[in-house]
């Protein structure tokens, strides 16, 4: 089993500062990332995802716990002795070196021969389609091009794991979408394990094989994008990934009773008493029967329209409906909604 | 046409406006330089000053001397050794200030904004103090009964005081002390602009600490290094007060030698010729620098 694990963090904790001014960046995080996987650490800023990445890169030493690379303990190995490379958020390209020299830097430091370096540089230049820019300096490139060079530079030494620290955050939306596809393609082509850090849930959902959701120094849930989206284990995860309606309810025989008095036949969750229901906007259907509600507001989003609905107890729900579905509702209209009870997540309050 | 007249008056105004600057430039810079250049080609006066007769004698005597009795020409060893000492001491001063200045500038540039302002202020304090006073202070430290020797004797490291004052070492210590801020400030400015994240990038790409310094930091802060070296080397080469006070008059540098020609030596043309040589050496060094730096620049 351990041969398939590329990198593992075992009970890793990191505390910054000393004395009275300490800050716990990582609590007690354990994670195993498999070889050839595109794994994303997702969380809001300050959740510890970058600290965990820096512990794996070697820029930070964990206060407690160990980091393993292919089963070998590298907790105290300096970054230049780890077969792991990083794509930095700021790109950190060497401004005094040409693109080709930037790409060859790691290999040169590893003591590779001139011909080996030239071959590898040509290979990664082709990989990111930057052959025409080999002799340019970084400052002569656009943001997207610099991004590609940073990526190629980290791939050139063929690391066991590639670490990516929010590399797309400086790009505009269109370029970011393009690079998402590009990153996924590169990961499949090279077969290198990617550990990607982001606060953008959409980025995480579209690219990853698995996602680890982090908050306040703790790993809350690890799973496939599908798992994380469909079966969030906590209110934080449900809230952070995609849009979610939260409703208070009480567990009863055969389902849960909403504040409006209606009963939903949700699958048994093992929870009792008061719970929070997480309901995705697309799981609410507006039709002829079901719970009675009133339209409070409508938001046109192009393909979809968001309807904000108030139930009889004034609790609100947002429903997402395809704009061309013909349901042209206005604020004040009385409607009936059905909720797909099977997809409702019953969470602790 | 009116357009032409307008253009002409604009041109005339331009000249008039730049006149004060041009006058200043001529009176303060080019004029004196021209006088020195002319004097170097004249014959020396009986006591001092010049006789208005053309002569290449002063230029000849910069490098050669003629035996008074048999008229044989040989290289002027005394002059050459003064030149050599000046260049050697200036290069050594530049090197020492660089070695001391780089860690100092790095330390200051990596402090928090407030602490950095205090450190920079401390570095520039000597600038507000008279050079002569600072040089005498150094003398007080290194003389035989001074702070350094007394301390070493009391600590039992040495039994006899070390003769430092009136040696080349004394001149070197003095110049390194005086010119250190001129090295630290441009280095600080360059390091301040340096993106510290590049160090992590280098470390990540398998570079050791030494290779990070040599392959990343030094090449990127090179403009600051060159500026600091020029700011130290050029005034070191023409230094007068420091070698005079700490070298004790025996260990002359070009500056003292030139002063000697205009004073006791009463040979103004030779002094003028020596000044021109110093100027040419400095210009040569600057030219070499621009050549080297433009070759490194791929856009150049």
Coordinates of C-alpha atoms in Angstrom, one line a residue:
Chain A
X1 CA 0.0 0.0 0.0
X2 CA 2.7 2.4 1.0
X3 CA 4.4 2.1 -2.5
X4 CA 1.4 4.0 -3.9
X5 CA 1.7 6.9 -1.5
X6 CA 3.8 9.7 -3.0
X7 CA 3.7 12.1 -0.1
X8 CA 2.3 11.8 3.4
X9 CA 1.9 14.1 6.4
X10 CA 1.6 12.4 9.7
X11 CA 0.1 14.3 12.6
X12 CA 1.7 17.5 11.4
X13 CA 1.4 20.5 13.6
X14 CA 3.0 23.9 13.1
X15 CA 3.1 26.7 15.6
X16 CA 4.6 30.1 14.7
X17 CA 6.0 32.5 17.2
X18 CA 7.1 31.9 20.8
X19 CA 6.0 32.8 24.3
X20 CA 2.7 34.6 24.5
X21 CA 2.5 35.4 20.8
X22 CA 2.0 32.0 19.3
X23 CA -0.2 31.2 16.3
X24 CA -1.2 27.6 15.5
X25 CA -1.2 27.4 11.7
X26 CA -1.7 23.6 11.6
X27 CA -3.3 21.6 14.3
X28 CA -2.8 17.9 13.8
X29 CA -3.0 17.1 10.1
X30 CA -2.6 13.7 8.6
X31 CA -2.9 13.2 4.9
X32 CA -1.8 10.7 2.2
X33 CA -1.4 11.7 -1.4
X34 CA -1.2 8.9 -3.9
X35 CA 1.2 8.7 -6.8
X36 CA 0.0 10.2 -10.0
X37 CA -2.8 12.0 -8.3
X38 CA -4.0 15.6 -8.7
X39 CA -4.7 16.5 -5.1
X40 CA -6.0 19.9 -4.1
X41 CA -5.9 21.5 -0.7
X42 CA -8.8 23.8 -0.6
X43 CA -9.7 26.4 2.1
X44 CA -10.0 30.1 2.8
X45 CA -6.9 32.2 3.4
X46 CA -5.2 31.5 6.7
X47 CA -6.6 28.0 6.9
X48 CA -3.1 26.5 6.9
X49 CA -3.1 25.0 3.4
X50 CA 0.0 27.0 2.4
X51 CA 1.8 26.2 5.6
X52 CA 1.2 22.4 4.9
X53 CA 2.6 22.9 1.4
X54 CA 5.6 24.7 2.7
X55 CA 6.3 21.9 5.2
X56 CA 6.3 19.5 2.3
X57 CA 8.5 21.8 0.2
X58 CA 10.9 22.1 3.2
X59 CA 10.6 25.8 3.7
X60 CA 9.0 25.2 7.1
X61 CA 9.8 22.5 9.6
X62 CA 6.7 21.1 11.4
X63 CA 6.6 21.7 15.1
X64 CA 5.2 18.2 15.5
X65 CA 4.7 15.2 13.2
X66 CA 6.6 14.0 10.2
X67 CA 6.6 14.4 6.4
X68 CA 7.2 11.3 4.3
X69 CA 8.1 11.2 0.6
X70 CA 7.7 7.7 -1.0
X71 CA 7.8 6.3 2.6
X72 CA 11.0 8.1 3.5
X73 CA 11.0 10.5 6.4
X74 CA 12.1 13.9 5.0
X75 CA 10.9 16.1 7.9
X76 CA 14.3 17.6 8.4
X77 CA 15.7 17.4 4.9
X78 CA 16.5 20.9 3.4
X79 CA 14.5 21.9 0.3
X80 CA 17.5 21.5 -2.0
X81 CA 17.8 17.9 -1.1
X82 CA 14.1 17.0 -1.7
X83 CA 13.0 15.7 -5.1
X84 CA 10.0 18.1 -4.9
X85 CA 9.5 21.3 -6.8
X86 CA 7.3 24.3 -6.3
X87 CA 5.3 26.6 -8.6
X88 CA 5.2 29.8 -6.6
X89 CA 2.2 32.2 -6.4
X90 CA 4.5 35.0 -7.4
X91 CA 6.2 32.8 -10.0
X92 CA 9.6 33.9 -8.5
X93 CA 11.3 33.7 -11.9
X94 CA 15.0 34.7 -11.9
X95 CA 14.9 38.1 -13.6
X96 CA 18.6 38.0 -14.7
X97 CA 18.2 34.7 -16.5
X98 CA 16.5 34.0 -19.8
X99 CA 13.5 31.7 -20.0
X100 CA 15.8 28.8 -21.1
X101 CA 18.3 29.5 -18.3
X102 CA 15.4 29.7 -15.8
X103 CA 14.2 26.3 -17.0
X104 CA 17.7 24.8 -16.8
X105 CA 18.5 26.2 -13.3
X106 CA 17.4 23.2 -11.3
X107 CA 19.1 20.7 -13.6
X108 CA 22.3 22.8 -13.5
X109 CA 22.3 22.8 -9.7
X110 CA 21.8 19.0 -9.8
X111 CA 25.0 18.8 -11.8
X112 CA 23.5 17.5 -15.0
X113 CA 25.5 17.7 -18.2
X114 CA 25.1 20.5 -20.8
X115 CA 23.4 18.1 -23.3
X116 CA 21.1 16.7 -20.7
X117 CA 20.0 20.2 -19.6
X118 CA 19.5 21.2 -23.3
X119 CA 17.3 18.2 -23.9
X120 CA 15.2 18.7 -20.8
X121 CA 14.8 22.4 -21.4
X122 CA 13.6 21.8 -25.0
X123 CA 11.2 19.1 -23.7
X124 CA 9.6 21.3 -21.1
X125 CA 9.5 24.3 -23.4
X126 CA 7.5 22.2 -25.8
X127 CA 5.3 20.9 -23.0
X128 CA 4.2 24.5 -22.2
X129 CA 4.4 25.7 -25.8
X130 CA 6.9 28.4 -25.1
X131 CA 9.6 27.4 -27.7
X132 CA 9.5 30.8 -29.3
X133 CA 10.4 32.6 -26.0
X134 CA 13.5 30.6 -24.9
X135 CA 15.8 33.6 -25.1
X136 CA 13.5 36.2 -23.6
X137 CA 13.9 37.6 -20.1
X138 CA 10.9 37.0 -17.6
X139 CA 10.0 40.7 -17.6
X140 CA 9.5 40.6 -21.4
X141 CA 6.7 38.1 -20.9
X142 CA 3.0 38.5 -20.1
X143 CA 1.5 37.1 -16.8
X144 CA 0.2 34.0 -18.5
X145 CA 3.5 33.3 -20.2
X146 CA 5.4 33.8 -16.9
X147 CA 3.0 31.3 -15.4
X148 CA 3.9 28.8 -18.0
X149 CA 7.6 29.3 -17.5
X150 CA 7.3 28.9 -13.7
X151 CA 5.4 25.7 -14.3
X152 CA 8.0 24.4 -16.8
X153 CA 10.9 25.4 -14.5
X154 CA 9.4 23.3 -11.7
X155 CA 8.7 20.3 -14.1
X156 CA 12.1 20.3 -15.7
X157 CA 13.9 18.4 -12.9
X158 CA 11.1 15.8 -13.0
X159 CA 10.2 16.0 -9.4
X160 CA 8.4 13.2 -7.5
X161 CA 5.8 15.7 -6.4
X162 CA 4.9 19.1 -7.9
X163 CA 3.7 21.6 -5.4
X164 CA 1.5 24.5 -6.7
X165 CA 0.8 27.4 -4.4
X166 CA -2.2 29.2 -5.8
X167 CA -0.4 29.6 -9.1
X168 CA -3.5 30.9 -11.0
X169 CA -4.6 33.6 -8.6
X170 CA -2.8 36.4 -10.5
X171 CA -4.4 35.6 -13.8
X172 CA -7.6 37.1 -15.2
X173 CA -10.6 34.9 -15.4
X174 CA -10.3 33.8 -19.1
X175 CA -6.6 32.9 -18.8
X176 CA -7.3 31.1 -15.5
X177 CA -9.9 28.9 -17.1
X178 CA -7.4 28.1 -19.9
X179 CA -4.6 27.3 -17.5
X180 CA -6.9 25.0 -15.5
X181 CA -7.3 22.8 -18.5
X182 CA -3.6 23.2 -19.3
X183 CA -2.6 22.1 -15.8
X184 CA -4.8 19.0 -15.9
X185 CA -3.3 18.1 -19.3
X186 CA 0.2 18.5 -18.0
X187 CA -0.5 16.4 -15.0
X188 CA -1.9 13.6 -17.1
X189 CA 1.0 13.9 -19.7
X190 CA 3.8 13.9 -17.2
X191 CA 2.2 11.5 -14.7
X192 CA 3.7 13.6 -11.9
X193 CA 1.8 13.9 -8.6
X194 CA 0.4 17.4 -8.3
X195 CA -0.4 18.9 -4.9
X196 CA -2.3 22.1 -5.7
X197 CA -3.3 24.7 -3.1
X198 CA -6.2 27.1 -3.8
X199 CA -9.0 29.0 -2.1
X200 CA -11.1 28.8 -5.3
X201 CA -13.6 25.9 -5.0
X202 CA -14.3 25.9 -8.7
X203 CA -10.7 25.4 -9.5
X204 CA -10.6 22.5 -7.0
X205 CA -13.7 20.9 -8.4
X206 CA -12.7 21.0 -12.1
X207 CA -9.1 19.8 -11.8
X208 CA -8.7 17.5 -8.9
X209 CA -8.8 13.7 -8.4
X210 CA -9.3 14.3 -4.7
X211 CA -9.8 17.4 -2.6
X212 CA -8.8 18.1 1.0
X213 CA -10.9 20.8 2.6
X214 CA -9.1 22.8 5.3
X215 CA -10.2 25.3 7.9
X216 CA -8.4 26.9 10.9
X217 CA -5.5 24.6 10.7
X218 CA -7.5 21.4 10.4
X219 CA -8.3 19.0 7.6
X220 CA -12.1 18.7 7.6
X221 CA -12.8 16.3 4.7
X222 CA -10.9 14.4 2.1
X223 CA -12.7 13.0 -1.0
X224 CA -13.4 13.2 -4.7
X225 CA -14.9 16.4 -6.0
X226 CA -18.2 14.5 -6.2
X227 CA -18.0 13.3 -2.6
X228 CA -17.2 16.8 -1.3
X229 CA -20.0 18.4 -3.3
X230 CA -22.7 15.8 -2.8
X231 CA -21.9 14.6 0.7
X232 CA -20.2 17.4 2.7
X233 CA -19.5 16.3 6.3
X234 CA -19.9 19.6 8.0
X235 CA -21.7 22.9 7.6
X236 CA -18.3 24.6 6.8
X237 CA -17.6 22.3 3.8
X238 CA -21.1 22.6 2.5
X239 CA -21.0 26.3 2.7
X240 CA -17.5 26.6 1.2
X241 CA -18.1 24.4 -1.8
X242 CA -20.8 25.7 -4.1
X243 CA -24.0 27.3 -3.0
X244 CA -26.0 25.8 -0.2
X245 CA -29.3 26.5 1.6
X246 CA -29.2 25.8 5.3
X247 CA -32.4 25.0 7.1
X248 CA -33.0 24.2 10.8
X249 CA -35.0 21.0 11.4
X250 CA -35.9 18.4 14.0
X251 CA -35.4 14.7 13.5
X252 CA -38.6 12.6 13.6
X253 CA -39.6 9.1 12.7
X254 CA -39.3 8.8 8.9
X255 CA -37.7 12.2 8.3
X256 CA -37.2 15.7 9.6
X257 CA -39.7 18.4 10.4
X258 CA -38.9 21.9 9.1
X259 CA -39.7 25.1 11.0
X260 CA -42.7 25.5 8.6
X261 CA -44.1 22.3 9.9
X262 CA -43.5 20.3 6.7
X263 CA -41.8 16.9 6.9
X264 CA -39.1 15.8 4.6
X265 CA -38.4 12.1 4.2
X266 CA -34.6 12.4 4.3
X267 CA -32.5 9.2 4.5
X268 CA -31.6 8.1 8.1
X269 CA -28.5 10.0 9.2
X270 CA -28.1 8.6 12.8
X271 CA -28.5 12.1 14.2
X272 CA -31.2 13.1 16.6
X273 CA -32.7 16.3 17.9
X274 CA -32.1 19.5 16.1
X275 CA -30.1 19.3 12.9
X276 CA -29.1 21.6 10.0
X277 CA -30.1 20.5 6.5
X278 CA -27.9 21.4 3.6
X279 CA -29.8 21.7 0.4
X280 CA -28.2 22.6 -3.0
X281 CA -30.2 25.3 -5.0
X282 CA -30.5 22.9 -8.0
X283 CA -32.2 20.3 -5.8
X284 CA -35.3 22.5 -5.3
X285 CA -38.0 22.2 -7.9
X286 CA -40.7 24.8 -8.3
X287 CA -44.0 23.2 -9.4
X288 CA -47.6 22.6 -8.6
X289 CA -47.3 20.7 -5.4
X290 CA -45.1 20.4 -2.3
X291 CA -44.2 23.0 0.3
X292 CA -46.0 26.3 -0.2
X293 CA -43.6 29.3 -0.5
X294 CA -43.6 32.9 -1.8
X295 CA -41.1 34.4 -4.2
X296 CA -39.1 37.1 -2.5
X297 CA -36.5 38.0 -5.1
X298 CA -35.3 36.9 -8.5
X299 CA -31.8 37.1 -9.9
X300 CA -31.2 36.5 -13.6
X301 CA -27.8 34.8 -14.1
X302 CA -27.9 34.0 -17.9
X303 CA -28.5 30.3 -18.2
X304 CA -30.0 30.0 -14.8
X305 CA -32.2 32.2 -12.6
X306 CA -32.0 32.2 -8.8
X307 CA -35.3 32.5 -7.0
X308 CA -35.2 33.5 -3.3
X309 CA -38.2 31.8 -1.7
X310 CA -39.7 32.3 1.8
X311 CA -41.4 29.3 3.4
X312 CA -44.4 29.8 5.7
X313 CA -42.1 30.3 8.7
X314 CA -40.2 33.0 6.8
X315 CA -37.1 30.8 6.5
X316 CA -35.6 31.4 3.1
X317 CA -34.3 29.1 0.4
X318 CA -32.6 29.8 -2.9
X319 CA -33.7 27.7 -5.9
X320 CA -31.8 27.6 -9.2
X321 CA -34.0 27.1 -12.2
X322 CA -33.0 27.1 -15.9
X323 CA -33.9 30.4 -17.3
X324 CA -35.7 29.0 -20.4
X325 CA -37.9 26.6 -18.3
X326 CA -40.8 29.0 -18.9
X327 CA -41.5 29.6 -15.2
X328 CA -41.5 33.4 -15.3
X329 CA -42.0 34.2 -11.7
X330 CA -42.1 37.6 -10.0
X331 CA -41.6 38.6 -6.4
X332 CA -44.8 38.1 -4.4
X333 CA -46.0 35.1 -6.5
X334 CA -47.1 32.1 -4.4
X335 CA -45.5 28.8 -5.5
X336 CA -45.0 25.2 -4.4
X337 CA -41.6 23.6 -4.1
X338 CA -40.4 20.1 -3.8
X339 CA -37.0 19.2 -2.3
X340 CA -35.2 16.1 -3.5
X341 CA -35.0 14.5 0.0
X342 CA -32.5 11.9 -1.0
X343 CA -29.8 14.5 -1.8
X344 CA -30.4 16.5 1.4
X345 CA -27.4 16.4 3.8
X346 CA -28.3 16.2 7.5
X347 CA -25.5 17.9 9.4
X348 CA -24.9 18.7 13.1
X349 CA -26.1 22.2 14.1
Chain B
X1 CA 6.4 83.5 -40.7
X2 CA 5.1 83.8 -37.2
X3 CA 5.7 80.1 -36.6
X4 CA 9.4 80.5 -37.4
X5 CA 9.8 83.6 -35.3
X6 CA 8.1 81.9 -32.5
X7 CA 10.4 78.9 -32.8
X8 CA 13.4 81.2 -32.9
X9 CA 12.4 83.1 -29.8
X10 CA 11.7 79.8 -28.1
X11 CA 15.2 78.6 -29.0
X12 CA 16.7 81.9 -27.7
X13 CA 14.7 81.6 -24.5
X14 CA 16.0 78.1 -24.1
X15 CA 19.6 79.4 -24.3
X16 CA 18.9 82.2 -22.0
X17 CA 17.3 80.0 -19.4
X18 CA 20.2 77.5 -19.5
X19 CA 22.8 80.2 -19.4
X20 CA 23.3 80.2 -15.6
X21 CA 23.8 76.4 -15.7
X22 CA 26.2 76.7 -18.6
X23 CA 28.2 79.5 -16.9
X24 CA 28.4 77.4 -13.7
X25 CA 29.4 74.4 -15.6
X26 CA 32.3 76.3 -17.3
X27 CA 33.4 78.3 -14.3
X28 CA 33.2 75.5 -11.8
X29 CA 34.0 72.4 -13.8
X30 CA 35.4 72.7 -17.3
X31 CA 37.4 76.0 -16.7
X32 CA 39.6 74.7 -13.8
X33 CA 40.1 71.4 -15.6
X34 CA 41.2 73.3 -18.7
X35 CA 43.6 75.4 -16.7
X36 CA 45.1 72.2 -15.2
X37 CA 45.4 70.6 -18.7
X38 CA 47.1 73.8 -20.1
X39 CA 49.5 74.1 -17.1
X40 CA 50.6 70.5 -17.5
X41 CA 52.1 71.5 -20.9
X42 CA 54.0 74.6 -19.6
X43 CA 57.5 75.0 -18.1
X44 CA 57.8 75.3 -14.3
X45 CA 58.4 78.7 -12.8
X46 CA 61.5 79.6 -10.7
X47 CA 59.8 79.3 -7.4
X48 CA 56.3 78.3 -8.1
X49 CA 53.7 79.0 -10.8
X50 CA 54.4 78.5 -14.5
X51 CA 56.3 80.1 -17.4
X52 CA 54.2 80.4 -20.5
X53 CA 56.5 78.3 -22.7
X54 CA 55.3 75.0 -24.2
X55 CA 57.0 72.0 -22.7
X56 CA 56.3 68.2 -22.5
X57 CA 58.7 68.0 -19.7
X58 CA 56.1 67.5 -16.9
X59 CA 54.4 64.6 -18.8
X60 CA 57.8 63.1 -19.4
X61 CA 58.6 63.3 -15.7
X62 CA 55.4 61.5 -14.7
X63 CA 57.0 58.2 -15.8
X64 CA 60.7 58.8 -16.5
X65 CA 63.6 60.6 -14.9
X66 CA 66.8 61.9 -16.4
X67 CA 70.1 61.5 -14.6
X68 CA 71.5 64.9 -13.8
X69 CA 75.1 63.9 -14.6
X70 CA 75.1 61.6 -17.6
X71 CA 71.6 62.4 -18.9
X72 CA 70.5 58.7 -19.1
X73 CA 66.8 58.2 -19.0
X74 CA 65.2 55.6 -16.6
X75 CA 61.7 54.9 -15.3
X76 CA 60.8 57.1 -12.3
X77 CA 60.6 54.3 -9.7
X78 CA 59.5 56.6 -6.9
X79 CA 56.5 57.9 -8.9
X80 CA 55.6 54.4 -10.1
X81 CA 55.6 53.1 -6.6
X82 CA 53.3 55.9 -5.5
X83 CA 50.9 55.1 -8.3
X84 CA 51.1 51.4 -7.6
X85 CA 50.5 52.0 -3.8
X86 CA 47.5 54.2 -4.6
X87 CA 45.9 51.7 -6.9
X88 CA 46.7 48.8 -4.5
X89 CA 45.3 50.6 -1.4
X90 CA 42.2 51.8 -3.3
X91 CA 41.5 48.3 -4.6
X92 CA 42.1 46.8 -1.1
X93 CA 39.8 49.5 0.4
X94 CA 37.1 48.7 -2.2
X95 CA 37.4 44.9 -1.4
X96 CA 37.4 45.4 2.4
X97 CA 34.4 47.8 2.3
X98 CA 32.6 45.3 0.0
X99 CA 33.2 42.3 2.3
X100 CA 32.1 44.3 5.4
X101 CA 29.4 46.2 3.6
X102 CA 27.5 43.3 2.0
X103 CA 26.5 41.6 5.3
X104 CA 25.8 45.0 6.9
X105 CA 23.6 46.1 4.0
X106 CA 21.8 42.7 4.0
X107 CA 21.2 43.0 7.7
X108 CA 19.7 46.5 7.4
X109 CA 17.6 45.6 4.4
X110 CA 16.0 42.6 6.2
X111 CA 15.0 44.6 9.3
X112 CA 11.5 46.0 9.9
X113 CA 10.9 49.4 8.5
X114 CA 11.4 51.3 11.8
X115 CA 14.6 49.5 12.8
X116 CA 15.9 49.9 9.3
X117 CA 15.6 53.7 9.5
X118 CA 17.6 53.7 12.7
X119 CA 20.3 51.5 11.3
X120 CA 20.6 53.7 8.1
X121 CA 20.8 56.8 10.3
X122 CA 23.6 55.2 12.3
X123 CA 25.5 54.4 9.1
X124 CA 25.2 58.0 7.9
X125 CA 26.2 59.6 11.2
X126 CA 29.9 59.7 10.3
X127 CA 29.0 61.8 7.2
X128 CA 28.0 64.7 9.5
X129 CA 31.4 64.6 11.3
X130 CA 34.5 66.3 9.9
X131 CA 36.8 64.0 8.0
X132 CA 39.9 65.2 9.8
X133 CA 38.3 64.6 13.2
X134 CA 37.3 61.1 12.2
X135 CA 40.8 60.4 11.0
X136 CA 42.4 61.6 14.2
X137 CA 39.9 59.4 16.1
X138 CA 41.2 56.4 14.1
X139 CA 44.8 57.5 15.0
X140 CA 43.8 57.5 18.6
X141 CA 42.7 53.9 18.3
X142 CA 45.7 52.4 16.4
X143 CA 48.6 54.4 17.8
X144 CA 51.2 52.5 19.9
X145 CA 49.7 53.8 23.2
X146 CA 46.2 53.8 21.7
X147 CA 43.1 51.8 22.5
X148 CA 43.9 48.8 20.4
X149 CA 47.5 48.2 21.5
X150 CA 46.7 48.9 25.2
X151 CA 43.8 46.5 25.1
X152 CA 45.9 43.8 23.4
X153 CA 48.7 44.3 25.9
X154 CA 46.4 44.2 28.9
X155 CA 44.8 41.1 27.6
X156 CA 48.2 39.5 27.3
X157 CA 47.9 38.8 23.6
X158 CA 51.1 40.9 22.8
X159 CA 53.9 42.2 25.0
X160 CA 55.1 45.0 22.7
X161 CA 52.7 47.4 20.9
X162 CA 52.2 46.6 17.2
X163 CA 53.3 49.5 14.9
X164 CA 50.2 50.2 12.9
X165 CA 50.2 53.9 12.7
X166 CA 52.2 55.4 9.7
X167 CA 52.0 52.1 7.7
X168 CA 50.0 51.1 4.7
X169 CA 47.8 49.1 7.1
X170 CA 46.9 52.3 8.9
X171 CA 46.0 54.1 5.7
X172 CA 43.9 51.0 4.7
X173 CA 42.0 50.9 8.0
X174 CA 41.3 54.7 7.8
X175 CA 40.1 54.6 4.2
X176 CA 37.9 51.5 4.8
X177 CA 36.4 53.3 7.8
X178 CA 35.8 56.5 6.0
X179 CA 34.4 55.0 2.8
X180 CA 32.3 52.2 4.2
X181 CA 29.0 54.1 4.2
X182 CA 29.5 54.8 0.5
X183 CA 29.6 51.0 -0.1
X184 CA 26.7 50.2 2.3
X185 CA 24.2 52.6 1.0
X186 CA 24.1 51.5 -2.7
X187 CA 24.3 47.9 -1.6
X188 CA 21.3 48.5 0.7
X189 CA 19.3 50.1 -2.1
X190 CA 20.0 47.1 -4.3
X191 CA 19.2 44.5 -1.7
X192 CA 16.1 46.4 -0.7
X193 CA 14.8 45.9 -4.3
X194 CA 15.8 42.3 -4.3
X195 CA 12.8 39.9 -4.2
X196 CA 13.6 37.6 -1.2
X197 CA 11.2 35.0 -2.6
X198 CA 13.9 34.2 -5.3
X199 CA 16.0 32.7 -2.5
X200 CA 13.3 30.1 -1.8
X201 CA 12.9 29.4 -5.5
X202 CA 16.7 28.7 -5.7
X203 CA 16.6 26.6 -2.6
X204 CA 13.7 24.7 -4.1
X205 CA 15.6 24.1 -7.3
X206 CA 18.5 22.3 -5.6
X207 CA 20.8 25.3 -5.1
X208 CA 22.9 25.3 -1.9
X209 CA 23.2 28.5 0.2
X210 CA 26.6 29.3 -1.5
X211 CA 25.1 28.8 -5.0
X212 CA 22.1 30.9 -4.1
X213 CA 24.5 33.8 -3.2
X214 CA 26.7 33.3 -6.3
X215 CA 24.1 32.5 -8.9
X216 CA 21.0 34.5 -7.8
X217 CA 21.8 37.2 -5.2
X218 CA 25.1 38.6 -6.5
X219 CA 24.1 38.8 -10.2
X220 CA 20.8 40.5 -9.3
X221 CA 22.3 43.1 -6.9
X222 CA 25.3 43.7 -9.3
X223 CA 24.3 47.3 -10.2
X224 CA 24.5 48.1 -6.5
X225 CA 27.8 46.4 -6.1
X226 CA 29.3 48.2 -9.1
X227 CA 27.9 51.6 -7.9
X228 CA 29.4 51.0 -4.4
X229 CA 32.7 49.9 -5.7
X230 CA 33.0 53.0 -7.9
X231 CA 31.8 55.3 -5.1
X232 CA 34.6 53.8 -2.9
X233 CA 37.4 53.3 -5.5
X234 CA 37.3 56.7 -7.1
X235 CA 37.7 58.9 -3.9
X236 CA 40.1 56.3 -2.5
X237 CA 42.4 56.8 -5.4
X238 CA 42.5 60.6 -4.9
X239 CA 42.5 60.4 -1.0
X240 CA 44.5 63.1 0.6
X241 CA 43.7 63.6 4.3
X242 CA 43.7 59.9 5.4
X243 CA 47.1 58.9 3.9
X244 CA 48.5 62.2 5.1
X245 CA 47.5 61.8 8.7
X246 CA 47.7 58.0 9.1
X247 CA 50.5 57.3 6.6
X248 CA 52.6 60.0 8.3
X249 CA 53.8 61.6 5.0
X250 CA 56.1 58.7 4.1
X251 CA 53.5 56.4 2.6
X252 CA 52.2 58.9 0.0
X253 CA 49.3 58.3 -2.3
X254 CA 48.8 60.2 -5.6
X255 CA 46.8 62.9 -3.8
X256 CA 49.7 63.7 -1.4
X257 CA 52.2 63.6 -4.3
X258 CA 50.1 66.1 -6.3
X259 CA 49.8 68.4 -3.3
X260 CA 53.6 68.1 -2.8
X261 CA 54.2 69.4 -6.4
X262 CA 52.1 72.5 -5.8
X263 CA 53.5 73.1 -2.3
X264 CA 57.1 72.3 -1.3
X265 CA 58.0 70.8 -4.7
X266 CA 57.2 74.0 -6.5
X267 CA 56.6 72.1 -9.7
X268 CA 53.1 73.1 -10.9
X269 CA 53.3 71.6 -14.4
X270 CA 54.2 68.2 -12.9
X271 CA 51.4 68.5 -10.3
X272 CA 49.0 69.4 -13.2
X273 CA 50.2 66.4 -15.3
X274 CA 49.8 64.0 -12.3
X275 CA 46.3 65.3 -11.8
X276 CA 45.5 64.6 -15.4
X277 CA 46.9 61.1 -15.1
X278 CA 44.7 60.5 -12.0
X279 CA 41.7 61.8 -14.0
X280 CA 42.5 59.5 -17.0
X281 CA 42.8 56.5 -14.7
X282 CA 39.4 57.2 -13.1
X283 CA 37.8 57.9 -16.5
X284 CA 39.3 54.6 -17.8
X285 CA 37.8 52.7 -14.8
X286 CA 34.4 54.2 -15.4
X287 CA 34.6 53.5 -19.1
X288 CA 35.5 49.9 -18.4
X289 CA 32.6 49.6 -16.1
X290 CA 30.1 50.9 -18.7
X291 CA 31.6 48.5 -21.3
X292 CA 31.3 45.5 -18.9
X293 CA 27.8 46.3 -17.7
X294 CA 26.5 47.0 -21.2
X295 CA 27.9 43.7 -22.4
X296 CA 26.1 41.8 -19.6
X297 CA 22.8 43.5 -20.5
X298 CA 21.2 41.5 -23.2
X299 CA 19.3 44.6 -24.5
X300 CA 22.5 46.6 -24.8

